[in-house]
Coordinates of C-alpha atoms and ligand atoms in Angstrom, one line a residue:
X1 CA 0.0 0.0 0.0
X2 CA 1.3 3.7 -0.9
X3 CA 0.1 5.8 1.9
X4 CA 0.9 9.5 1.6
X5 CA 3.5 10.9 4.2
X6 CA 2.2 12.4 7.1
X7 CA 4.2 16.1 5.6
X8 CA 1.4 15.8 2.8
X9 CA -1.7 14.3 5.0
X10 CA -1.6 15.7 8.0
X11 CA -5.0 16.1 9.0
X12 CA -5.6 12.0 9.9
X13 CA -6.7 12.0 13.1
X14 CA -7.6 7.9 13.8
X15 CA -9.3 8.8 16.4
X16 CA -12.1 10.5 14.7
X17 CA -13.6 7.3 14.2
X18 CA -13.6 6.0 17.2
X19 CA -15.3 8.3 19.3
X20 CA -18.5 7.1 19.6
X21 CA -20.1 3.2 19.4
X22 CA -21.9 4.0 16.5
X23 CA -19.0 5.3 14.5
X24 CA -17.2 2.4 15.1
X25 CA -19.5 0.0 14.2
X26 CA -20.0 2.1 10.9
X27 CA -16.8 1.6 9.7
X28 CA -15.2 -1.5 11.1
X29 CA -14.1 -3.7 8.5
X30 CA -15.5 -7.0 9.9
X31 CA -18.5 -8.0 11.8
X32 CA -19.4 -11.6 13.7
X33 CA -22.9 -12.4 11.5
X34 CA -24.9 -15.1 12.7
X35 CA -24.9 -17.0 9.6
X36 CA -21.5 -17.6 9.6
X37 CA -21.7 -19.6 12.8
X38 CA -21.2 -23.5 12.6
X39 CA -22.3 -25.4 15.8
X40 CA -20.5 -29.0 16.0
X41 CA -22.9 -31.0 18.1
X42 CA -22.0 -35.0 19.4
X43 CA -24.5 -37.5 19.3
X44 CA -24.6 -40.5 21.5
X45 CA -27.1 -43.5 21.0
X46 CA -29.8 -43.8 23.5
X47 CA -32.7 -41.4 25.0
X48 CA -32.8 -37.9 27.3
X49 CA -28.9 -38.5 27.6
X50 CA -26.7 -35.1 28.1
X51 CA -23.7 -36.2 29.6
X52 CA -21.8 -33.4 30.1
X53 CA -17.7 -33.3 28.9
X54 CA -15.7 -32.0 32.0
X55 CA -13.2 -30.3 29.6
X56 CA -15.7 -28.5 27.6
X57 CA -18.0 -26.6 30.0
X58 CA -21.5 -26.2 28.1
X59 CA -21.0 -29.0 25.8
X60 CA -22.9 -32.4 26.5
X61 CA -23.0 -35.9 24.5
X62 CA -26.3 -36.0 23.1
X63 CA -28.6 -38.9 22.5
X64 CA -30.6 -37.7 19.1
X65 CA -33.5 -36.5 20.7
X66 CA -31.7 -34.2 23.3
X67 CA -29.6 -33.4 20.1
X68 CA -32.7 -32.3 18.1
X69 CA -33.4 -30.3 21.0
X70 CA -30.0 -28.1 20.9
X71 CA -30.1 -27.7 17.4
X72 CA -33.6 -26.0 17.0
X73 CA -32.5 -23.9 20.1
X74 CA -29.8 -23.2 18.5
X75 CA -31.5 -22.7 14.7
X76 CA -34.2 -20.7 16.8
X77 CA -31.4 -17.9 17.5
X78 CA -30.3 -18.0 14.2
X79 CA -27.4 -20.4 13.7
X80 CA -28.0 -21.8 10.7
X81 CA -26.1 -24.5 10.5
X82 CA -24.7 -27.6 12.5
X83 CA -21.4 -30.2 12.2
X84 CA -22.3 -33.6 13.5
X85 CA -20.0 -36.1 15.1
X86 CA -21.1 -39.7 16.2
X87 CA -20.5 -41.9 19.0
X88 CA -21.3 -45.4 18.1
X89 CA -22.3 -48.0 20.1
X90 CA -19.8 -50.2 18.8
X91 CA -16.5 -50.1 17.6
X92 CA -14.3 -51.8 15.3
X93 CA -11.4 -52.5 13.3
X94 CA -12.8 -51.7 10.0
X95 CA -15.2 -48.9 11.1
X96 CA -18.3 -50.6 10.7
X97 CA -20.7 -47.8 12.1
X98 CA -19.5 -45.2 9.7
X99 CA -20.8 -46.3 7.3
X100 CA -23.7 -48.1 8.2
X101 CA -27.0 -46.9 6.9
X102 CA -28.8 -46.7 10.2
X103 CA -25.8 -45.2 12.0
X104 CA -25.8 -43.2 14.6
X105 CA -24.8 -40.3 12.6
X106 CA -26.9 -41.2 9.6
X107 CA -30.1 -41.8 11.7
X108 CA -29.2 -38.6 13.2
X109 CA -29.4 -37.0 10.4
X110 CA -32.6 -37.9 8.6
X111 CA -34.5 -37.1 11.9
X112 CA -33.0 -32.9 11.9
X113 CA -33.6 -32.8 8.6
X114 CA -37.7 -34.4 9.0
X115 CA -37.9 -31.7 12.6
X116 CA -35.7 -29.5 10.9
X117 CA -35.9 -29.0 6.9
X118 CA -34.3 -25.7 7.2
X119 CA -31.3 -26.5 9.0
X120 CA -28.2 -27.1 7.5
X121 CA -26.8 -30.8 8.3
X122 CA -22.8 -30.9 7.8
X123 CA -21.6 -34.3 9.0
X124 CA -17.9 -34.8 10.0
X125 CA -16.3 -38.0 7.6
X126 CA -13.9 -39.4 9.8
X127 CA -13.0 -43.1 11.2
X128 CA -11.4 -42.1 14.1
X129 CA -14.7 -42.3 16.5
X130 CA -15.4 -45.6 14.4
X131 CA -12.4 -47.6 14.6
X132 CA -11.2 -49.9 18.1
X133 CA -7.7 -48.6 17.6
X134 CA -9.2 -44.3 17.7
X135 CA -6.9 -43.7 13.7
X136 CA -8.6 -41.9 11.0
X137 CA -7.5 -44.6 9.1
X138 CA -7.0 -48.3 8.9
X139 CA -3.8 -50.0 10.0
X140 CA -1.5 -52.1 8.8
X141 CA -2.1 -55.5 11.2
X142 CA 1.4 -57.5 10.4
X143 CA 4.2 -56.9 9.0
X144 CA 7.4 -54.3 8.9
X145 CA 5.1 -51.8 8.8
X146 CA 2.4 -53.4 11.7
X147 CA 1.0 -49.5 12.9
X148 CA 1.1 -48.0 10.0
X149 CA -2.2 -46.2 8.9
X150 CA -2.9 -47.5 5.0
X151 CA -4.0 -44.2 2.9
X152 CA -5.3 -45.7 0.2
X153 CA -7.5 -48.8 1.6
X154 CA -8.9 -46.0 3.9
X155 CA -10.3 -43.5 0.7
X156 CA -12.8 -46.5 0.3
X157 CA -14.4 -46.6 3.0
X158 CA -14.3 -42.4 3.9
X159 CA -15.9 -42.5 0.5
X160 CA -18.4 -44.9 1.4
X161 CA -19.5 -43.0 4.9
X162 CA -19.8 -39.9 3.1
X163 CA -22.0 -40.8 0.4
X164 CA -24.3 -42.9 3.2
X165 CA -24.4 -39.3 4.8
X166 CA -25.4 -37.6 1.4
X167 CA -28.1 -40.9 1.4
X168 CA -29.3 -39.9 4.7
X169 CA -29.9 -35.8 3.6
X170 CA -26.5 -34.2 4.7
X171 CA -26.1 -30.9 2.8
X172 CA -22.3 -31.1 3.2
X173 CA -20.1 -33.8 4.3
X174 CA -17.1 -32.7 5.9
X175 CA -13.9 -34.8 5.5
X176 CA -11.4 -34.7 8.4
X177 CA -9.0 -37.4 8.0
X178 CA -5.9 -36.1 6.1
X179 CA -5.3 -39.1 4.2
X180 CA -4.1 -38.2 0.5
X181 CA -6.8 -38.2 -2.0
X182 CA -9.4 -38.6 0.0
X183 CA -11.4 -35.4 -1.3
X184 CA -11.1 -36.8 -4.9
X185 CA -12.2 -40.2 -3.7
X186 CA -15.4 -38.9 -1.9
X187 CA -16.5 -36.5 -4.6
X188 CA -15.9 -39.7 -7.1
X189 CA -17.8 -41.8 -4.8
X190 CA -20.7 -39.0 -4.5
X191 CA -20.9 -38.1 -8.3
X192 CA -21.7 -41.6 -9.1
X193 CA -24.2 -42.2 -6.3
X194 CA -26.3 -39.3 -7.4
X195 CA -24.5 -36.5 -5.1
X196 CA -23.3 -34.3 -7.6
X197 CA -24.9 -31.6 -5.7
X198 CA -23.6 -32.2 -2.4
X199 CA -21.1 -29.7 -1.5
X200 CA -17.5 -30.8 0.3
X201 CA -16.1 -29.3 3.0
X202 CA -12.5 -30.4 3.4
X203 CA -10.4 -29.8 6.1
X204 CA -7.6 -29.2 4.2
X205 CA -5.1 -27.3 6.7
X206 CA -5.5 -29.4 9.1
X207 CA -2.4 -29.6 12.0
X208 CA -1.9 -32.6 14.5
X209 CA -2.4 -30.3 17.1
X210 CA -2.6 -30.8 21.6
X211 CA -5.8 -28.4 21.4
X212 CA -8.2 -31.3 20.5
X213 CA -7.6 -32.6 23.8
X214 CA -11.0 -32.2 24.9
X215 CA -12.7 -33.1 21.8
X216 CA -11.0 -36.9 22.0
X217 CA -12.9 -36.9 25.2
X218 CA -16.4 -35.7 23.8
X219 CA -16.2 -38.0 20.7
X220 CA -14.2 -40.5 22.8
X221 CA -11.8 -41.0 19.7
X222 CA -8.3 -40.7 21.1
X223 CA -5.8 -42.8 19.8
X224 CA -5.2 -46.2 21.3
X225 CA -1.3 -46.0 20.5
X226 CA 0.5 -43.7 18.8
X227 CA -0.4 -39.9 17.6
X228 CA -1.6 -38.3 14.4
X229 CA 1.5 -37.0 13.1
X230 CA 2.0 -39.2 10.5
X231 CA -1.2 -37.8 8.4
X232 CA -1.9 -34.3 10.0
X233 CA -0.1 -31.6 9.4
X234 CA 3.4 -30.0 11.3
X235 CA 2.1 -27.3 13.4
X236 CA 5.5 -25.8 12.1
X237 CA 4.5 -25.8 8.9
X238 CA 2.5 -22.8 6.9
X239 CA 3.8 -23.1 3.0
X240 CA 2.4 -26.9 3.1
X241 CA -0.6 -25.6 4.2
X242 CA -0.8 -23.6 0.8
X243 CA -0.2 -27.2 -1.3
X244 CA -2.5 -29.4 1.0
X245 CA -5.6 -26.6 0.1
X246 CA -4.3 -26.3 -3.3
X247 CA -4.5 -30.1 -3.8
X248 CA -8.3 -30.2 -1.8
X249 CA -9.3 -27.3 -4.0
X250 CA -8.1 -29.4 -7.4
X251 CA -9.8 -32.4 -6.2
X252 CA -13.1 -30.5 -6.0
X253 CA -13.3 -29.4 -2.4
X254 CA -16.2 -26.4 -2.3
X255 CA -15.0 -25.0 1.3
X256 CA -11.3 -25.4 2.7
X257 CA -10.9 -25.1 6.2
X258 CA -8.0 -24.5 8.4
X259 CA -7.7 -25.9 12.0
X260 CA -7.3 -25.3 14.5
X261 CA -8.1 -21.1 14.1
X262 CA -6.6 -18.7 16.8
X263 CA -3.1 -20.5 16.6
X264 CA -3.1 -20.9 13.1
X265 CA -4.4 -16.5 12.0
X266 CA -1.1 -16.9 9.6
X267 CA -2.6 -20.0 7.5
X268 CA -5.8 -18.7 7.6
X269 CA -4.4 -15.0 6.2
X270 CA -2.8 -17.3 3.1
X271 CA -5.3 -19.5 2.6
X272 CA -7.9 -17.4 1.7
X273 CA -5.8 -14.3 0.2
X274 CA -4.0 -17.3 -2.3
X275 CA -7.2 -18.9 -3.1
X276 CA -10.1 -16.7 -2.8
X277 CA -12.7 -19.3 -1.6
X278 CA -14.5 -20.0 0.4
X279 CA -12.9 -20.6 3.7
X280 CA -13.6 -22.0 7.1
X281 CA -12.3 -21.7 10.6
X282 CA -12.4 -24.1 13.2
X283 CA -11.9 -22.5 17.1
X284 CA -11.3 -26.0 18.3
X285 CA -12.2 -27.6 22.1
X286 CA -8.9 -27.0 23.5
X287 CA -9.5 -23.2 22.6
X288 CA -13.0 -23.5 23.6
X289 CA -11.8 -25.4 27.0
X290 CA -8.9 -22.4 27.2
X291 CA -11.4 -19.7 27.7
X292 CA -14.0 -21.4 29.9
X293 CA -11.2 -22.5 32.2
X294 CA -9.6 -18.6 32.6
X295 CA -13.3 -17.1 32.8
X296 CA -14.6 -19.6 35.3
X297 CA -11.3 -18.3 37.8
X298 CA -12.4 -14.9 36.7
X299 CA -9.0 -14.4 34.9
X300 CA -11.3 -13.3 31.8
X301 CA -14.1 -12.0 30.4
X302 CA -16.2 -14.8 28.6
X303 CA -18.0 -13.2 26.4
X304 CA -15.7 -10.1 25.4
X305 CA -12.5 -12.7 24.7
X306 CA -15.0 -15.0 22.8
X307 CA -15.8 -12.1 20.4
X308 CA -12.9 -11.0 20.0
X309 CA -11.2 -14.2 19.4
X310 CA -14.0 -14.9 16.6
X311 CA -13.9 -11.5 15.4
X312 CA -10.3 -11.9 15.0
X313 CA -10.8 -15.2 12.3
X314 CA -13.1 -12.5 10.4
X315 CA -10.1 -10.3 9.7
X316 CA -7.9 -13.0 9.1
X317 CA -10.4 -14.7 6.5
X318 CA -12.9 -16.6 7.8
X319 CA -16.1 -17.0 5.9
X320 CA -17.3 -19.6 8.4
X321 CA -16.8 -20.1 12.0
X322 CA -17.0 -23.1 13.4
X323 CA -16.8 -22.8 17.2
X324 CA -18.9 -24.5 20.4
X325 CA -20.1 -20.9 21.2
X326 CA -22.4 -20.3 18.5
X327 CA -25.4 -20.5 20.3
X328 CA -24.0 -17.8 22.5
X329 CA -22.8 -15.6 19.9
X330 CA -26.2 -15.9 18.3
X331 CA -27.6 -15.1 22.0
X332 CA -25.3 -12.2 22.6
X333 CA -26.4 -10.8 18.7
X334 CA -29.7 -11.0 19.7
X335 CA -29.5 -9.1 23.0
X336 CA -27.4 -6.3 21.3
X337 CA -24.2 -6.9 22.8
X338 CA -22.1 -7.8 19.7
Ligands
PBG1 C1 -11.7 -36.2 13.8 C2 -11.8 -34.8 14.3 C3 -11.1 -34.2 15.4 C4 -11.6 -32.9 15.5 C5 -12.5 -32.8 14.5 N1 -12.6 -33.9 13.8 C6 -10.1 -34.8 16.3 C7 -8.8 -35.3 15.9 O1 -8.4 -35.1 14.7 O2 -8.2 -35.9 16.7 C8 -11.1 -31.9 16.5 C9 -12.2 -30.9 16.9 C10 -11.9 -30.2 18.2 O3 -10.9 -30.3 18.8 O4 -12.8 -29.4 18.5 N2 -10.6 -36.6 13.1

């Protein structure tokens, strides 16, 4: 940017435009709509359950009906759209439940979308919360390389739980494995199932990162052995960010997202000024759980640090916001405060 010197300008006073609420809100740059808000919601099996996750104050396992519930609430203050995650009765080593047609997840989903046409369904394609072992993938059993997560026996069957999503009414299926191909695999799989209209969301800038800590304990999907690191990305890493979304975007991804969001501003700030598309943010449990924890000792002010962390993904480059205080936010909009 050329900006005149101050010599030949130097009547900018910056202050001008701050001195009052209404000038600032006239000509802020970014605002913290409500229908950019994403609420992920967990569902468990069974009926009235809300167990509550001790890490993630606010944020409860849901049987479907309870789940219903929170999503009209939610859909009620505006949010209009949700990211579901399942907990399956049973696991195994081949994911069985992730696919099935009468999941959880899948069962889940045709009930919101009878009690609620209007709300958008986005369903997380994963095998983590599937699989005995808690890998995105599956493993190699025997062997030199006994551990090893397969990539490209595991497209299959990611491919195979996203079009039973799309079968079940899911207006986007969200991908968030990290194994190679797996976005070209899906939208294959979709196209030739009769889902050439269902939208992808990939999480393409996705890091193996300690802040979904609490999550693994709401979807109970932590890893039996092992970590991630061999298929999500090197939180030291932001240029391989830039290939991993251009490589989603070529293999027909609709929305990239990068996660986690307030640790990540950088990627974010490339990702959408390289590409241009549509892009989402995830503020992920552990910087859910990081807020709750400090506000709860009174070390900070919930709802002020909320907004401005969200704010903050706005001017980054966030079209979409995909964080466990949406239904606050929406709340907060609707009583004036944001
Ligand atoms: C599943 C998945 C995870 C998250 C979203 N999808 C966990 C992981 O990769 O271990 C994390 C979300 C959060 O922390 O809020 N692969």
């Amino acid at each position: 940017m050329n900006l005149p010197s101050l010599a030949q300008f130097p009547v900018y006073r910056p202050r001008r435009l701050r001195q009052s609420a209404a000038l600032r809100r006239l000509a802020q740059e970014t605002t913290l709509d409500v229908q950019r808000l994403v609420l992920p919601l967990f569902v468990r099996p069974g009926r009235r359950v809300r167990n509550p996750i001790g890490s993630m104050p606010g944020v409860f396992q849901l049987s479907a009906d309870e789940l219903v519930k929170e999503a009209a609430a939610a859909h009620e203050l505006g949010v209009p759209a949700v990211l579901l995650f399942g907990i399956p009765a049973r696991k195994d080593a081949r994911a069985s439940e992730a696919y099935a047609s009468k999941g959880i997840v899948q069962s889940t989903v045709r009930l919101l979308k009878r009690e609620l046409p209007s709300l958008l369904v986005i369903t997380d394609v994963c095998l983590c919360e599937y699989m005995s072992h808690g890998h995105c993938g599956l493993v190699e059993t025997a062997g030199r390389h006994a551990g090893r997560i397969r990539n490209d026996p595991t497209l299959a069957l990611l491919a195979r739980a996203a079009v039973s999503h799309a079968d079940a009414g899911a207006d986007i299926v969200a991908p968030s494995d990290m194994m190679d191909g797996r976005v070209r695999a899906i939208r294959a799989a979709l196209d030739g199932a009769g889902f050439a209209d269902t939208p992808i969301m990939a999480y393409a800038a996705k890091y193996a990162s300690a802040f979904y800590g609490p999550f693994r304990e709401a979807a109970e999907s932590a890893p039996k052995f092992g970590d991630r690191r061999s298929y999500q990305m090197n939180p030291a890493n932001g240029l391989e960010a830039l290939r991993e979304v251009a490589l989603d975007i070529q293999e027909g991804a609709d929305i990239v997202m990068v996660k986690p969001a307030l640790a990540y501003l950088d990627v974010l700030y490339r990702v959408k000024t390289t590409f241009g598309c549509p892009t989402a943010a995830y503020a992920v449990s552990g910087e859910y759980a990081m807020i709750k924890a400090a506000a709860a000792n009174g070390w900070l002010a919930e709802k002020a640090v909320t907004i401005e962390s969200l704010l903050a993904l706005r001017r980054a480059g966030a079209d979409i916001l995909i964080t466990y205080s949406a239904s606050d936010l929406a709340r907060w909009h609707r009583d004036g405060d944001i």
